[in-house]
Every structure is written in C-alpha cells, then in structure tokens.
Amino acid sequence: MKTDLIERINSYLNKYQLFNPKPANDEDVKQAEILLNVVFDSDYKQFIKTFGECYVGVDIYGVRNSNDLKERSVVDLTKLYKEAGWPITDDCYIISFDSSGNPIMMNRSGEVVLFDHDNGDSVILANSFEELIEDNLPD
C-alpha cells in the first residue's frame, strides 16, 4: 500500500481510537493461507500485519481469532459460508460484509468482489484492496 494511505489510516484510527492492537504476524498469515488454500493479496497482508482487524470506513477482518464471538477471522467466515453452500469459489476469501450482510471477498486476481445474496450476482467493488480502502476511508 502507498505510504500516504498508511499514514491516512493511522491518523484515522488514532483520531477515533479505533486501532485494534492485534495485528497478525507472519505465522498467523501463513497458517490462514494454508487453512484456506489461498495466497492473500499483498496489500491485505500488509494491512492485517500493520493494523489487525479494524474499521476503516469498512470493517476489515483479520486472521487472528479472539474469545469474543463478534470477532471472526477470515478463515472462520470463509469456511462458514462455503460450508453453508454459498457460491464462494475456492480462490476467494471473505474480508468484510456490507451493511446488508453481503460478503465482500478478495479473489486471486486481487479484485474485491461483493456477493449479493438477494439476487445471486457478484459485483466488483474495487480493482484492488488498496482501492477499496481509499474509496471508503473517511477523511
């Protein structure tokens, strides 16, 4: 991710005290990738290793679990939705949800895709993880 975007994220999180002090480490990331049989997007990896799971205009889920049931990891969410029969391809992983509960996923190409559960359509929200953050991070 661009340095200026990282600085904007830091500023936003510090201003609103939204920083989640549970960033991922290399082993967390590697284990999650193995469990999902994917390679995470490099910007997504950088984000979760720097900021962990947090809200930046959109909730971004990380790879670490906690005892709080409200916090779910990318691994848990992706497996849960696949097991429930949602049409999530093997190269995708859930990083967020929209306000209607539709999963927001990353695919192998690095695109951020929304699956609309009402009509079954998939829509590209952003061409990259960085673009997703830039488009949603409040000023």
One Martini backbone bead per residue (centre of mass of N, CA, C, O) as a GRO file, in nm:
protein
  139
    1MET     BB    1   0.101   0.033   0.015
    2LYS     BB    2   0.076   0.346   0.038
    3THR     BB    3   0.206   0.569   0.253
    4ASP     BB    4  -0.032   0.776   0.262
    5LEU     BB    5  -0.246   0.564   0.340
    6ILE     BB    6  -0.123   0.468   0.603
    7GLU     BB    7  -0.132   0.748   0.736
    8ARG     BB    8  -0.441   0.783   0.717
    9ILE     BB    9  -0.512   0.539   0.886
   10ASN     BB   10  -0.363   0.616   1.142
   11SER     BB   11  -0.512   0.882   1.187
   12TYR     BB   12  -0.796   0.767   1.205
   13LEU     BB   13  -0.752   0.561   1.436
   14ASN     BB   14  -0.642   0.768   1.643
   15LYS     BB   15  -0.879   0.970   1.644
   16TYR     BB   16  -1.101   0.714   1.706
   17GLN     BB   17  -0.985   0.471   1.858
   18LEU     BB   18  -0.968   0.197   1.634
   19PHE     BB   19  -0.739   0.036   1.726
   20ASN     BB   20  -0.615  -0.291   1.681
   21PRO     BB   21  -0.386  -0.470   1.894
   22LYS     BB   22  -0.398  -0.738   1.658
   23PRO     BB   23  -0.175  -0.810   1.477
   24ALA     BB   24  -0.033  -0.987   1.246
   25ASN     BB   25   0.173  -1.248   1.164
   26ASP     BB   26   0.339  -1.454   0.963
   27GLU     BB   27   0.217  -1.715   1.085
   28ASP     BB   28  -0.080  -1.638   1.071
   29VAL     BB   29  -0.089  -1.603   0.764
   30LYS     BB   30   0.015  -1.878   0.675
   31GLN     BB   31  -0.203  -2.049   0.818
   32ALA     BB   32  -0.448  -1.925   0.672
   33GLU     BB   33  -0.361  -1.998   0.386
   34ILE     BB   34  -0.360  -2.302   0.433
   35LEU     BB   35  -0.659  -2.337   0.529
   36LEU     BB   36  -0.761  -2.194   0.238
   37ASN     BB   37  -0.582  -2.224  -0.012
   38VAL     BB   38  -0.423  -1.939  -0.025
   39VAL     BB   39  -0.319  -1.612  -0.142
   40PHE     BB   40  -0.272  -1.325  -0.019
   41ASP     BB   41  -0.288  -1.017  -0.059
   42SER     BB   42  -0.042  -0.788  -0.008
   43ASP     BB   43  -0.217  -0.553   0.110
   44TYR     BB   44  -0.370  -0.722   0.313
   45LYS     BB   45  -0.128  -0.820   0.470
   46GLN     BB   46  -0.023  -0.544   0.552
   47PHE     BB   47  -0.270  -0.456   0.706
   48ILE     BB   48  -0.291  -0.695   0.922
   49LYS     BB   49   0.012  -0.647   1.021
   50THR     BB   50  -0.049  -0.344   1.113
   51PHE     BB   51  -0.383  -0.336   1.216
   52GLY     BB   52  -0.557  -0.564   1.174
   53GLU     BB   53  -0.868  -0.554   1.298
   54CYS     BB   54  -1.083  -0.306   1.133
   55TYR     BB   55  -1.210   0.025   1.092
   56VAL     BB   56  -1.218   0.200   0.744
   57GLY     BB   57  -1.533   0.232   0.644
   58VAL     BB   58  -1.463  -0.073   0.670
   59ASP     BB   59  -1.463  -0.384   0.757
   60ILE     BB   60  -1.167  -0.568   0.860
   61TYR     BB   61  -1.061  -0.884   0.850
   62GLY     BB   62  -0.869  -1.115   1.008
   63VAL     BB   63  -0.666  -1.401   1.141
   64ARG     BB   64  -0.748  -1.359   1.430
   65ASN     BB   65  -0.864  -1.485   1.715
   66SER     BB   66  -1.122  -1.472   1.961
   67ASN     BB   67  -1.348  -1.484   2.232
   68ASP     BB   68  -1.514  -1.299   2.064
   69LEU     BB   69  -1.793  -1.357   1.870
   70LYS     BB   70  -1.773  -1.090   1.691
   71GLU     BB   71  -1.501  -1.216   1.622
   72ARG     BB   72  -1.383  -1.299   1.300
   73SER     BB   73  -1.223  -1.475   1.079
   74VAL     BB   74  -1.147  -1.536   0.760
   75VAL     BB   75  -1.155  -1.837   0.797
   76ASP     BB   76  -1.427  -1.872   0.938
   77LEU     BB   77  -1.606  -1.726   0.728
   78THR     BB   78  -1.532  -1.881   0.474
   79LYS     BB   79  -1.608  -2.164   0.578
   80LEU     BB   80  -1.899  -2.109   0.662
   81TYR     BB   81  -2.006  -2.026   0.378
   82LYS     BB   82  -1.922  -2.277   0.224
   83GLU     BB   83  -2.075  -2.487   0.409
   84ALA     BB   84  -2.360  -2.330   0.343
   85GLY     BB   85  -2.344  -2.296   0.006
   86TRP     BB   86  -2.197  -2.074  -0.096
   87PRO     BB   87  -2.072  -1.918  -0.400
   88ILE     BB   88  -1.754  -1.974  -0.317
   89THR     BB   89  -1.465  -1.970  -0.434
   90ASP     BB   90  -1.150  -2.108  -0.376
   91ASP     BB   91  -1.001  -1.810  -0.436
   92CYS     BB   92  -1.169  -1.700  -0.196
   93TYR     BB   93  -1.207  -1.435   0.062
   94ILE     BB   94  -1.333  -1.303   0.352
   95ILE     BB   95  -1.314  -0.942   0.465
   96SER     BB   96  -1.633  -0.868   0.459
   97PHE     BB   97  -1.929  -0.651   0.495
   98ASP     BB   98  -2.213  -0.524   0.432
   99SER     BB   99  -2.507  -0.370   0.550
  100SER     BB  100  -2.669  -0.648   0.433
  101GLY     BB  101  -2.461  -0.910   0.461
  102ASN     BB  102  -2.265  -0.909   0.235
  103PRO     BB  103  -2.002  -1.048   0.101
  104ILE     BB  104  -1.655  -0.959   0.103
  105MET     BB  105  -1.410  -1.028  -0.147
  106MET     BB  106  -1.120  -1.195  -0.247
  107ASN     BB  107  -0.928  -1.258  -0.526
  108ARG     BB  108  -0.668  -1.373  -0.716
  109SER     BB  109  -0.665  -1.083  -0.879
  110GLY     BB  110  -0.741  -0.858  -0.638
  111GLU     BB  111  -1.032  -0.838  -0.620
  112VAL     BB  112  -1.330  -0.681  -0.505
  113VAL     BB  113  -1.614  -0.876  -0.398
  114LEU     BB  114  -1.966  -0.884  -0.424
  115PHE     BB  115  -2.224  -1.079  -0.272
  116ASP     BB  116  -2.560  -1.100  -0.363
  117HIS     BB  117  -2.813  -1.267  -0.190
  118ASP     BB  118  -3.075  -1.174  -0.349
  119ASN     BB  119  -2.953  -1.232  -0.673
  120GLY     BB  120  -2.650  -1.374  -0.709
  121ASP     BB  121  -2.455  -1.148  -0.754
  122SER     BB  122  -2.146  -1.026  -0.880
  123VAL     BB  123  -1.940  -0.745  -0.767
  124ILE     BB  124  -1.713  -0.507  -0.840
  125LEU     BB  125  -1.579  -0.276  -0.611
  126ALA     BB  126  -1.264  -0.336  -0.661
  127ASN     BB  127  -0.938  -0.375  -0.801
  128SER     BB  128  -0.845  -0.333  -0.494
  129PHE     BB  129  -0.769  -0.301  -0.171
  130GLU     BB  130  -0.670  -0.011  -0.180
  131GLU     BB  131  -0.923   0.102  -0.321
  132LEU     BB  132  -1.123   0.031  -0.101
  133ILE     BB  133  -0.998   0.212   0.113
  134GLU     BB  134  -0.995   0.482  -0.040
  135ASP     BB  135  -1.317   0.478  -0.089
  136ASN     BB  136  -1.386   0.451   0.251
  137LEU     BB  137  -1.206   0.647   0.387
  138PRO     BB  138  -1.233   0.877   0.597
  139ASP     BB  139  -1.138   1.225   0.642
   0.00000   0.00000   0.00000
